[in-house]
Amino acid sequence: MIPQLKSLDVWFITGSQDLYGAETLKKVAEHSTEIASSLSASKTIPVNVVFKPVVKSSEEVLKAMQEANNDKNCIGVICWMHTFSPAKMWINGLKILSKPLLHFHTQFNRDIPWNTIDMDFMNLNQSAHGDREFGFITARMNINRKVVVGHWQDEESLEKINSWCRAAAAWQDWQGARFVRFGDNMRYVAVTEGDKVEAEIKFGYSVNTYGIADLVAVVNQISEKEIDQLVDTYQKEYQLQAELLKGGAAHSSLRAAAKIELGIEKFLVDGNFKGFTDTFEDLNGLEQLPGIAAQRLMAKGFGFAGEGDWKTAALVRAMKVMGSGLQGGNSFMEDYTYHFQPDNRMVLGAHMLEICPSIAEGKPSCEVHPLGIGGKADPVRLVFNTTPGAALNASIVDMGNRFRLLVNEVMAVKPIQALPLLPVARVLWKPYPNMHTGCAAWILAGGAHHTCYSQNLTREHLEDFAEIAGIEFTLIGKNTELSSFKNELKWSDVYYKISH
Ligand code: MN
């Protein structure tokens, strides 16, 4: 479901020019090959890094970029100028490059060889100024890119490249992706709305509505045998509430939930969808609101958000791709209720049901309880606490003239007491820089109540992703101060009015 990152390629393209002669150019190619293979072999870099022949002219640059654009496996391009590469020769290639770009400002030699350094060495190892020429043309052409500075064997450089590779993989995953919206938006809700046409232009994914009856028809095709098998899986993977067990008073609810899960999964797989939304206001023909179904499908890698929130569903999917293989999970989330105890203020995050068990601590409990809204049969859901530690919430909002990716770094904490009567999965976190400033900044920035909550991504992944997407990135973190944050929003507003 989630693409294997090691099956994806990043191209390593080194710029030079003919001026230096065959001997030097041979060295440039050797060094570039060594760097590319070292990056590719590094445990820190999740994708393949593929060496491409050194480019020395406008024609070669253009050809390399055309090939990168057309290669389905290429998720991005890393450029490095070992020697000086006059940047006018990059213009036509950069103009058409449609893949994410990382400018790796590195140098083959880590240290200056004090005793042996001569002009030949200087002419070969001159990325310190060669990369400045490349920096100028990318700045002049206003090209979105990440600049990573550091030696290529330095773990810090590798981590920055890792972050960008993950963002590029998620970006690639969005191109042509399909998301299904069962029913429409929750009535009257504003923040979950947005311009789906603009989203498809900007992000590459499409969102289309299907009537709930289309889903019900698929759910109704599910066989009793398939339901038996999934019920067995539930039994193995979760702590089942007694009444849900075979012979229990609510066992039929468990079977109904399994049938819904199988039906949605079939609908998604058959339709080649990477995620979905539903709304409790349009469930005609479904017995229950999909609870455990949405939870388990998220854990399999599908994007999901409730109440027709397609932007968050797509973001959940992207963040699952970005976090692929990392410890911890990513889930649809909602800021639900507050704990305003002085010196221990925190947010309780949850949803009516649909939190992804990839963020669970321990074995989830599988339970059935009434749902106060929607007027359907009691839905089955997984109930759990989550692992404490550093995390973040991310939200994409449609500001009318642009999309804004808003991120708040948080620290998840253990519940200070048991929550015996709360029948949903939940997280407790303390927003940075503190509850008052963090929440005020979120509100000022128009951040949604729906987010993707991540245990394994950092602000850097999301900043890289926003850079690739060409959208606004707004961070609320340890250093956020409200007065300057308000100014940042105002300046940003002006920037996007001028540039879009
Ligand atoms: Mn909600």
Short mmCIF file of C-alpha atoms and ligand atoms in Angstrom, two decimals:
data_model
loop_
_atom_site.label_atom_id
_atom_site.label_comp_id
_atom_site.label_asym_id
_atom_site.label_seq_id
_atom_site.Cartn_x
_atom_site.Cartn_y
_atom_site.Cartn_z
CA MET A 1 0.00 0.00 0.00
CA ILE A 2 2.74 2.46 0.97
CA PRO A 3 5.48 2.51 -1.69
CA GLN A 4 8.80 0.95 -0.73
CA LEU A 5 11.15 3.92 -0.54
CA LYS A 6 14.08 1.76 -1.64
CA SER A 7 12.31 1.20 -4.94
CA LEU A 8 12.53 4.92 -5.72
CA ASP A 9 15.44 6.83 -7.24
CA VAL A 10 16.97 10.22 -6.70
CA TRP A 11 19.31 11.35 -9.48
CA PHE A 12 22.70 12.79 -8.63
CA ILE A 13 23.69 15.29 -11.31
CA THR A 14 27.06 17.02 -11.21
CA GLY A 15 27.69 20.17 -13.18
CA SER A 16 30.97 21.13 -14.78
CA GLN A 17 32.18 22.51 -18.13
CA ASP A 18 34.54 21.50 -20.95
CA LEU A 19 37.17 24.07 -19.99
CA TYR A 20 38.96 21.78 -17.56
CA GLY A 21 40.08 19.05 -19.97
CA ALA A 22 39.58 15.30 -19.98
CA GLU A 23 41.77 14.50 -16.99
CA THR A 24 39.96 16.78 -14.57
CA LEU A 25 36.53 15.80 -15.91
CA LYS A 26 37.39 12.15 -15.37
CA LYS A 27 38.20 12.94 -11.75
CA VAL A 28 34.93 14.88 -11.40
CA ALA A 29 33.00 11.85 -12.64
CA GLU A 30 34.90 9.49 -10.33
CA HIS A 31 34.28 11.66 -7.30
CA SER A 32 30.61 12.11 -8.14
CA THR A 33 30.17 8.38 -8.59
CA GLU A 34 31.73 7.81 -5.20
CA ILE A 35 29.49 10.35 -3.50
CA ALA A 36 26.34 9.00 -5.19
CA SER A 37 27.11 5.40 -4.24
CA SER A 38 27.98 6.40 -0.71
CA LEU A 39 24.66 8.25 -0.34
CA SER A 40 22.82 5.32 -1.84
CA ALA A 41 24.48 2.82 0.51
CA SER A 42 23.92 4.97 3.59
CA LYS A 43 21.38 3.62 6.08
CA THR A 44 20.22 7.19 6.59
CA ILE A 45 19.11 7.69 2.99
CA PRO A 46 15.87 5.76 2.35
CA VAL A 47 16.00 5.78 -1.49
CA ASN A 48 18.49 4.86 -4.22
CA VAL A 49 20.83 7.62 -5.29
CA VAL A 50 21.73 7.19 -8.94
CA PHE A 51 24.86 8.73 -10.46
CA LYS A 52 24.22 10.49 -13.77
CA PRO A 53 26.95 11.50 -16.22
CA VAL A 54 28.51 14.89 -15.51
CA VAL A 55 26.78 17.67 -17.47
CA LYS A 56 28.99 20.20 -19.27
CA SER A 57 26.73 22.14 -21.62
CA SER A 58 23.22 23.58 -22.01
CA GLU A 59 22.29 20.64 -24.21
CA GLU A 60 23.44 18.08 -21.66
CA VAL A 61 21.64 19.85 -18.80
CA LEU A 62 18.41 20.05 -20.79
CA LYS A 63 18.63 16.39 -21.75
CA ALA A 64 19.29 15.30 -18.16
CA MET A 65 16.30 17.27 -16.88
CA GLN A 66 14.02 15.97 -19.64
CA GLU A 67 15.02 12.43 -18.74
CA ALA A 68 14.46 13.08 -15.03
CA ASN A 69 10.98 14.41 -15.77
CA ASN A 70 10.12 11.36 -17.84
CA ASP A 71 11.55 8.71 -15.53
CA LYS A 72 8.70 7.31 -13.45
CA ASN A 73 11.06 6.08 -10.77
CA CYS A 74 12.90 9.36 -10.35
CA ILE A 75 11.38 11.29 -7.46
CA GLY A 76 13.87 14.16 -7.45
CA VAL A 77 17.20 15.53 -8.53
CA ILE A 78 20.27 16.39 -6.45
CA CYS A 79 22.63 18.87 -8.11
CA TRP A 80 26.21 19.60 -7.14
CA MET A 81 28.90 21.70 -8.82
CA HIS A 82 32.22 20.01 -8.06
CA THR A 83 33.91 22.52 -10.34
CA PHE A 84 32.63 25.76 -11.76
CA SER A 85 29.65 25.24 -14.05
CA PRO A 86 28.62 28.51 -15.72
CA ALA A 87 24.98 28.74 -14.79
CA LYS A 88 23.51 30.15 -17.99
CA MET A 89 23.87 26.62 -19.28
CA TRP A 90 21.42 25.49 -16.57
CA ILE A 91 18.61 27.88 -17.51
CA ASN A 92 16.76 25.79 -20.10
CA GLY A 93 17.06 22.61 -18.09
CA LEU A 94 15.89 24.19 -14.85
CA LYS A 95 13.03 25.89 -16.67
CA ILE A 96 11.46 22.55 -17.50
CA LEU A 97 12.47 20.50 -14.45
CA SER A 98 9.25 19.25 -12.88
CA LYS A 99 10.80 17.05 -10.17
CA PRO A 100 11.86 18.26 -6.70
CA LEU A 101 15.34 19.77 -6.56
CA LEU A 102 17.96 19.54 -3.83
CA HIS A 103 21.13 21.57 -4.16
CA PHE A 104 23.83 19.71 -2.27
CA HIS A 105 26.54 22.21 -1.43
CA THR A 106 29.25 19.74 -0.55
CA GLN A 107 32.89 19.17 -1.40
CA PHE A 108 34.68 15.94 -2.25
CA ASN A 109 37.57 16.59 0.13
CA ARG A 110 36.56 17.11 3.70
CA ASP A 111 39.78 18.84 4.78
CA ILE A 112 42.19 21.20 3.13
CA PRO A 113 45.37 19.15 2.45
CA TRP A 114 47.60 21.77 4.01
CA ASN A 115 50.96 20.42 2.85
CA THR A 116 50.05 19.36 -0.66
CA ILE A 117 47.44 21.84 -1.77
CA ASP A 118 48.27 23.46 -5.12
CA MET A 119 46.34 25.13 -7.93
CA ASP A 120 45.34 21.80 -9.52
CA PHE A 121 43.65 20.83 -6.27
CA MET A 122 42.00 24.23 -6.08
CA ASN A 123 40.66 23.95 -9.64
CA LEU A 124 39.11 20.57 -8.94
CA ASN A 125 37.69 21.26 -5.50
CA GLN A 126 35.93 24.54 -6.07
CA SER A 127 32.30 23.88 -5.19
CA ALA A 128 32.63 26.69 -2.62
CA HIS A 129 32.26 29.08 -5.53
CA GLY A 130 30.87 26.76 -8.22
CA ASP A 131 27.78 26.15 -6.11
CA ARG A 132 27.35 29.88 -5.56
CA GLU A 133 26.96 30.32 -9.32
CA PHE A 134 24.27 27.60 -9.27
CA GLY A 135 22.69 29.24 -6.21
CA PHE A 136 22.42 32.49 -8.13
CA ILE A 137 20.60 31.03 -11.09
CA THR A 138 18.14 29.04 -8.95
CA ALA A 139 17.48 32.16 -6.87
CA ARG A 140 17.18 34.32 -10.00
CA MET A 141 14.73 31.84 -11.51
CA ASN A 142 12.89 31.53 -8.21
CA ILE A 143 13.06 27.76 -8.22
CA ASN A 144 11.79 25.87 -5.19
CA ARG A 145 14.62 23.80 -3.79
CA LYS A 146 16.31 22.64 -0.63
CA VAL A 147 19.90 23.68 -0.03
CA VAL A 148 21.94 21.27 2.08
CA VAL A 149 25.40 22.35 3.16
CA GLY A 150 27.97 19.95 4.55
CA HIS A 151 30.43 17.20 3.79
CA TRP A 152 28.80 14.20 2.08
CA GLN A 153 29.94 11.78 4.79
CA ASP A 154 28.68 13.99 7.59
CA GLU A 155 25.64 12.43 9.29
CA GLU A 156 24.04 15.85 9.62
CA SER A 157 24.07 16.31 5.83
CA LEU A 158 22.67 12.81 5.33
CA GLU A 159 19.81 13.51 7.73
CA LYS A 160 18.84 16.62 5.79
CA ILE A 161 18.91 14.70 2.52
CA ASN A 162 16.90 11.92 4.16
CA SER A 163 14.19 14.39 5.14
CA TRP A 164 13.98 15.78 1.59
CA CYS A 165 13.92 12.28 0.03
CA ARG A 166 10.95 11.38 2.21
CA ALA A 167 9.14 14.58 1.28
CA ALA A 168 9.90 13.93 -2.41
CA ALA A 169 8.56 10.38 -2.11
CA ALA A 170 5.31 11.67 -0.62
CA TRP A 171 5.11 14.27 -3.37
CA GLN A 172 5.58 11.62 -6.04
CA ASP A 173 2.87 9.56 -4.34
CA TRP A 174 0.41 12.47 -4.62
CA GLN A 175 0.91 12.88 -8.36
CA GLY A 176 -2.13 11.32 -9.99
CA ALA A 177 -3.37 9.97 -6.64
CA ARG A 178 -7.10 9.45 -6.24
CA PHE A 179 -9.06 10.15 -3.07
CA VAL A 180 -12.71 9.29 -2.63
CA ARG A 181 -15.20 11.33 -0.69
CA PHE A 182 -18.20 9.30 0.39
CA GLY A 183 -20.98 11.83 0.59
CA ASP A 184 -20.10 15.48 0.85
CA ASN A 185 -18.87 17.78 3.58
CA MET A 186 -20.29 17.91 7.09
CA ARG A 187 -23.00 20.49 6.64
CA TYR A 188 -22.05 24.14 7.29
CA VAL A 189 -18.44 23.35 8.28
CA ALA A 190 -15.97 25.82 6.75
CA VAL A 191 -12.41 24.66 7.28
CA THR A 192 -12.91 21.24 5.73
CA GLU A 193 -14.06 22.87 2.48
CA GLY A 194 -11.66 24.08 -0.15
CA ASP A 195 -10.93 24.36 -3.81
CA LYS A 196 -10.56 20.83 -5.16
CA VAL A 197 -9.70 22.11 -8.62
CA GLU A 198 -6.88 24.26 -7.24
CA ALA A 199 -5.73 21.31 -5.10
CA GLU A 200 -5.49 19.12 -8.19
CA ILE A 201 -3.55 21.80 -10.07
CA LYS A 202 -1.24 22.47 -7.12
CA PHE A 203 -0.90 19.02 -5.55
CA GLY A 204 -1.56 16.57 -8.37
CA TYR A 205 -4.20 14.51 -6.60
CA SER A 206 -7.90 14.36 -7.38
CA VAL A 207 -10.84 14.18 -5.00
CA ASN A 208 -14.15 12.91 -6.27
CA THR A 209 -17.41 12.18 -4.55
CA TYR A 210 -19.21 8.86 -4.65
CA GLY A 211 -22.66 8.37 -3.28
CA ILE A 212 -22.79 6.31 -0.12
CA ALA A 213 -25.06 3.92 -2.05
CA ASP A 214 -22.09 3.06 -4.29
CA LEU A 215 -20.17 1.98 -1.20
CA VAL A 216 -23.14 0.14 0.31
CA ALA A 217 -23.43 -1.92 -2.88
CA VAL A 218 -19.83 -3.10 -2.43
CA VAL A 219 -20.25 -3.72 1.31
CA ASN A 220 -23.23 -5.92 0.50
CA GLN A 221 -21.08 -8.14 -1.74
CA ILE A 222 -18.87 -9.19 1.17
CA SER A 223 -19.22 -12.87 2.00
CA GLU A 224 -19.80 -14.42 5.42
CA LYS A 225 -16.51 -16.29 5.01
CA GLU A 226 -14.55 -13.07 4.53
CA ILE A 227 -16.24 -11.65 7.61
CA ASP A 228 -15.31 -14.80 9.62
CA GLN A 229 -11.65 -14.33 8.68
CA LEU A 230 -11.54 -10.66 9.60
CA VAL A 231 -13.31 -11.32 12.92
CA ASP A 232 -10.55 -13.88 13.65
CA THR A 233 -7.95 -11.19 12.90
CA TYR A 234 -9.70 -8.77 15.27
CA GLN A 235 -9.59 -11.49 17.92
CA LYS A 236 -5.85 -12.03 17.42
CA GLU A 237 -4.77 -8.42 17.24
CA TYR A 238 -6.93 -6.72 19.86
CA GLN A 239 -8.30 -7.15 23.32
CA LEU A 240 -11.97 -7.82 22.54
CA GLN A 241 -14.66 -6.58 24.89
CA ALA A 242 -16.58 -9.62 26.25
CA GLU A 243 -19.86 -8.76 24.56
CA LEU A 244 -18.14 -8.63 21.17
CA LEU A 245 -16.91 -12.23 21.44
CA LYS A 246 -18.67 -15.07 19.67
CA GLY A 247 -21.91 -15.70 21.54
CA GLY A 248 -21.72 -12.24 23.14
CA ALA A 249 -24.63 -9.82 23.00
CA ALA A 250 -22.84 -7.49 20.56
CA HIS A 251 -21.06 -10.03 18.37
CA SER A 252 -23.28 -9.04 15.45
CA SER A 253 -21.95 -5.46 15.75
CA LEU A 254 -18.42 -6.79 15.31
CA ARG A 255 -19.47 -8.69 12.20
CA ALA A 256 -21.21 -5.61 10.84
CA ALA A 257 -18.06 -3.56 11.44
CA ALA A 258 -15.91 -6.19 9.70
CA LYS A 259 -18.26 -6.18 6.73
CA ILE A 260 -17.97 -2.40 6.44
CA GLU A 261 -14.17 -2.55 6.66
CA LEU A 262 -13.96 -5.20 3.94
CA GLY A 263 -16.36 -3.26 1.75
CA ILE A 264 -14.48 0.02 2.04
CA GLU A 265 -11.16 -1.68 1.43
CA LYS A 266 -12.53 -3.40 -1.66
CA PHE A 267 -13.92 -0.11 -2.92
CA LEU A 268 -10.56 1.62 -2.39
CA VAL A 269 -8.46 -1.15 -3.90
CA ASP A 270 -10.75 -1.69 -6.91
CA GLY A 271 -10.91 2.05 -7.56
CA ASN A 272 -7.17 2.56 -7.02
CA PHE A 273 -7.82 5.11 -4.27
CA LYS A 274 -5.14 6.16 -1.77
CA GLY A 275 -7.56 7.39 0.84
CA PHE A 276 -11.10 8.44 1.67
CA THR A 277 -13.37 10.60 3.72
CA ASP A 278 -16.87 9.95 4.97
CA THR A 279 -19.42 11.89 6.94
CA PHE A 280 -21.72 10.73 9.72
CA GLU A 281 -24.43 12.87 8.09
CA ASP A 282 -24.58 10.59 5.08
CA LEU A 283 -24.44 6.92 6.04
CA ASN A 284 -27.70 5.73 4.53
CA GLY A 285 -27.49 1.99 4.13
CA LEU A 286 -24.46 1.51 6.39
CA GLU A 287 -25.30 0.04 9.76
CA GLN A 288 -22.60 1.89 11.68
CA LEU A 289 -20.28 4.82 11.23
CA PRO A 290 -17.02 3.23 10.04
CA GLY A 291 -14.87 3.24 13.19
CA ILE A 292 -12.51 0.29 13.33
CA ALA A 293 -12.66 0.26 9.51
CA ALA A 294 -11.22 3.77 9.21
CA GLN A 295 -8.70 3.01 11.96
CA ARG A 296 -7.36 -0.16 10.41
CA LEU A 297 -7.35 1.17 6.85
CA MET A 298 -5.28 4.13 8.04
CA ALA A 299 -2.87 1.68 9.66
CA LYS A 300 -2.56 -0.03 6.27
CA GLY A 301 -1.50 3.26 4.72
CA PHE A 302 -4.72 4.77 3.38
CA GLY A 303 -5.31 8.45 4.04
CA PHE A 304 -8.42 9.24 6.04
CA ALA A 305 -10.20 12.13 7.66
CA GLY A 306 -13.75 12.48 8.91
CA GLU A 307 -16.61 14.74 7.87
CA GLY A 308 -15.59 15.11 4.25
CA ASP A 309 -12.20 16.60 5.10
CA TRP A 310 -10.34 15.60 1.94
CA LYS A 311 -7.36 17.92 2.55
CA THR A 312 -6.55 16.17 5.82
CA ALA A 313 -7.16 12.72 4.30
CA ALA A 314 -4.61 13.49 1.58
CA LEU A 315 -2.18 14.91 4.14
CA VAL A 316 -2.49 11.80 6.31
CA ARG A 317 -1.59 9.70 3.27
CA ALA A 318 1.40 11.93 2.42
CA MET A 319 2.69 11.82 5.98
CA LYS A 320 2.38 8.05 6.07
CA VAL A 321 4.56 7.86 2.96
CA MET A 322 7.06 10.32 4.47
CA GLY A 323 7.24 8.31 7.68
CA SER A 324 7.56 4.95 5.93
CA GLY A 325 9.84 2.60 7.86
CA LEU A 326 10.32 4.98 10.78
CA GLN A 327 9.42 4.12 14.36
CA GLY A 328 6.01 5.50 15.37
CA GLY A 329 2.95 6.43 13.37
CA ASN A 330 0.78 9.07 11.76
CA SER A 331 -2.92 9.55 12.34
CA PHE A 332 -5.92 11.69 11.63
CA MET A 333 -6.46 13.78 14.76
CA GLU A 334 -8.70 16.41 16.25
CA ASP A 335 -8.01 18.85 19.04
CA TYR A 336 -10.88 17.81 21.28
CA THR A 337 -10.78 19.19 24.80
CA TYR A 338 -8.40 21.10 27.10
CA HIS A 339 -6.80 20.66 30.50
CA PHE A 340 -6.18 24.18 31.81
CA GLN A 341 -4.55 23.26 35.11
CA PRO A 342 -1.89 25.94 35.72
CA ASP A 343 1.63 24.57 35.09
CA ASN A 344 0.25 21.42 33.51
CA ARG A 345 -1.83 22.64 30.61
CA MET A 346 -2.46 20.22 27.79
CA VAL A 347 -4.70 19.22 24.90
CA LEU A 348 -6.64 16.00 24.67
CA GLY A 349 -6.72 14.90 21.06
CA ALA A 350 -9.13 12.27 19.79
CA HIS A 351 -11.97 11.89 17.35
CA MET A 352 -15.39 10.38 17.50
CA LEU A 353 -13.70 7.07 16.65
CA GLU A 354 -11.14 7.30 13.91
CA ILE A 355 -7.61 7.43 15.32
CA CYS A 356 -4.96 5.26 13.66
CA PRO A 357 -3.57 2.39 15.79
CA SER A 358 -0.10 3.08 14.33
CA ILE A 359 0.27 5.55 17.22
CA ALA A 360 -1.07 3.17 19.90
CA GLU A 361 0.81 2.24 23.03
CA GLY A 362 0.29 -1.47 23.66
CA LYS A 363 -2.52 -3.65 22.39
CA PRO A 364 -5.68 -1.69 21.51
CA SER A 365 -8.93 -2.67 23.10
CA CYS A 366 -11.78 -3.37 20.67
CA GLU A 367 -15.06 -2.04 22.03
CA VAL A 368 -18.58 -1.11 21.07
CA HIS A 369 -20.38 1.90 22.49
CA PRO A 370 -23.25 4.12 21.45
CA LEU A 371 -22.40 7.22 19.43
CA GLY A 372 -24.30 10.33 20.44
CA ILE A 373 -24.70 11.63 16.89
CA GLY A 374 -25.56 10.18 13.49
CA GLY A 375 -28.47 8.02 14.57
CA LYS A 376 -26.88 4.71 13.52
CA ALA A 377 -26.21 1.43 15.33
CA ASP A 378 -23.42 1.45 17.95
CA PRO A 379 -20.07 1.51 16.16
CA VAL A 380 -17.12 -0.75 16.96
CA ARG A 381 -13.82 1.05 17.57
CA LEU A 382 -10.29 0.53 18.85
CA VAL A 383 -9.54 2.27 22.12
CA PHE A 384 -5.97 3.01 23.22
CA ASN A 385 -3.55 5.48 24.70
CA THR A 386 -0.55 6.62 22.70
CA THR A 387 3.19 6.62 23.17
CA PRO A 388 4.51 9.76 24.85
CA GLY A 389 7.32 11.78 23.27
CA ALA A 390 8.03 14.46 20.68
CA ALA A 391 5.30 14.78 18.04
CA LEU A 392 3.61 17.36 15.85
CA ASN A 393 0.28 18.34 14.38
CA ALA A 394 0.00 19.43 10.77
CA SER A 395 -2.90 20.97 8.92
CA ILE A 396 -3.39 22.21 5.38
CA VAL A 397 -5.87 25.05 5.13
CA ASP A 398 -7.23 26.78 2.05
CA MET A 399 -6.72 30.52 2.56
CA GLY A 400 -8.54 31.42 -0.65
CA ASN A 401 -5.50 32.50 -2.66
CA ARG A 402 -3.14 29.76 -1.41
CA PHE A 403 -2.78 26.66 0.70
CA ARG A 404 -1.06 27.01 4.06
CA LEU A 405 0.69 24.11 5.74
CA LEU A 406 0.61 24.81 9.44
CA VAL A 407 2.70 22.76 11.87
CA ASN A 408 2.75 22.81 15.65
CA GLU A 409 5.47 20.89 17.45
CA VAL A 410 4.13 19.24 20.61
CA MET A 411 5.23 16.94 23.41
CA ALA A 412 2.92 14.00 24.00
CA VAL A 413 2.54 12.98 27.63
CA LYS A 414 1.04 10.08 29.54
CA PRO A 415 -2.48 10.66 30.85
CA ILE A 416 -2.18 11.81 34.46
CA GLN A 417 -5.12 9.59 35.37
CA ALA A 418 -6.98 6.72 33.76
CA LEU A 419 -9.91 7.71 31.55
CA PRO A 420 -12.21 4.78 32.34
CA LEU A 421 -15.33 6.19 30.72
CA LEU A 422 -13.77 7.62 27.57
CA PRO A 423 -14.57 5.10 24.81
CA VAL A 424 -12.16 6.40 22.15
CA ALA A 425 -8.44 6.40 21.35
CA ARG A 426 -6.77 9.54 22.65
CA VAL A 427 -3.55 11.49 22.91
CA LEU A 428 -2.49 14.08 25.44
CA TRP A 429 0.03 16.67 24.35
CA LYS A 430 1.54 19.97 25.35
CA PRO A 431 1.91 22.36 22.43
CA TYR A 432 5.16 24.29 21.99
CA PRO A 433 6.18 26.87 22.96
CA ASN A 434 3.45 26.60 25.59
CA MET A 435 -0.28 26.02 25.65
CA HIS A 436 -1.37 29.67 25.48
CA THR A 437 1.01 30.81 22.76
CA GLY A 438 0.77 27.57 20.78
CA CYS A 439 -3.02 27.56 20.66
CA ALA A 440 -3.27 31.32 20.07
CA ALA A 441 -0.85 31.06 17.14
CA TRP A 442 -2.80 28.11 15.71
CA ILE A 443 -6.06 30.06 15.93
CA LEU A 444 -4.48 33.20 14.44
CA ALA A 445 -3.18 31.16 11.52
CA GLY A 446 -6.61 29.66 10.87
CA GLY A 447 -5.43 26.10 11.51
CA ALA A 448 -8.15 23.47 11.34
CA HIS A 449 -9.41 21.40 14.28
CA HIS A 450 -8.50 18.42 12.08
CA THR A 451 -4.83 17.56 11.70
CA CYS A 452 -2.45 14.78 10.93
CA TYR A 453 -0.68 13.89 14.16
CA SER A 454 2.80 12.50 13.68
CA GLN A 455 5.16 10.69 16.01
CA ASN A 456 7.91 10.14 13.47
CA LEU A 457 8.16 13.26 11.34
CA THR A 458 9.79 16.56 12.15
CA ARG A 459 9.11 20.11 11.02
CA GLU A 460 11.91 19.62 8.48
CA HIS A 461 10.04 16.88 6.59
CA LEU A 462 6.99 19.12 6.35
CA GLU A 463 8.96 22.22 5.48
CA ASP A 464 10.64 20.28 2.67
CA PHE A 465 7.24 19.04 1.53
CA ALA A 466 5.77 22.56 1.49
CA GLU A 467 8.80 23.79 -0.44
CA ILE A 468 8.35 21.08 -3.06
CA ALA A 469 4.62 21.81 -3.27
CA GLY A 470 5.28 25.55 -3.46
CA ILE A 471 2.86 26.38 -0.66
CA GLU A 472 3.11 28.47 2.48
CA PHE A 473 4.78 26.83 5.47
CA THR A 474 4.03 28.19 8.92
CA LEU A 475 5.66 26.74 12.01
CA ILE A 476 4.62 27.04 15.63
CA GLY A 477 7.54 25.71 17.62
CA LYS A 478 9.82 26.22 20.59
CA ASN A 479 10.82 29.73 19.53
CA THR A 480 7.44 31.04 18.48
CA GLU A 481 6.64 34.42 19.94
CA LEU A 482 3.21 35.82 19.30
CA SER A 483 4.00 39.36 18.16
CA SER A 484 6.48 38.27 15.53
CA PHE A 485 4.23 35.34 14.55
CA LYS A 486 1.42 37.80 13.82
CA ASN A 487 3.77 39.85 11.68
CA GLU A 488 4.92 36.73 9.86
CA LEU A 489 1.30 35.99 8.94
CA LYS A 490 0.79 39.53 7.67
CA TRP A 491 3.98 39.54 5.61
CA SER A 492 3.18 36.15 4.24
CA ASP A 493 -0.27 37.36 3.27
CA VAL A 494 1.24 40.22 1.27
CA TYR A 495 3.78 37.87 -0.35
CA TYR A 496 1.09 35.49 -1.57
CA LYS A 497 -1.08 38.37 -2.81
CA ILE A 498 1.81 39.63 -4.89
CA SER A 499 3.22 36.32 -6.07
CA HIS A 500 -0.01 34.48 -6.92
MN MN B 1 -13.97 15.95 13.22
#
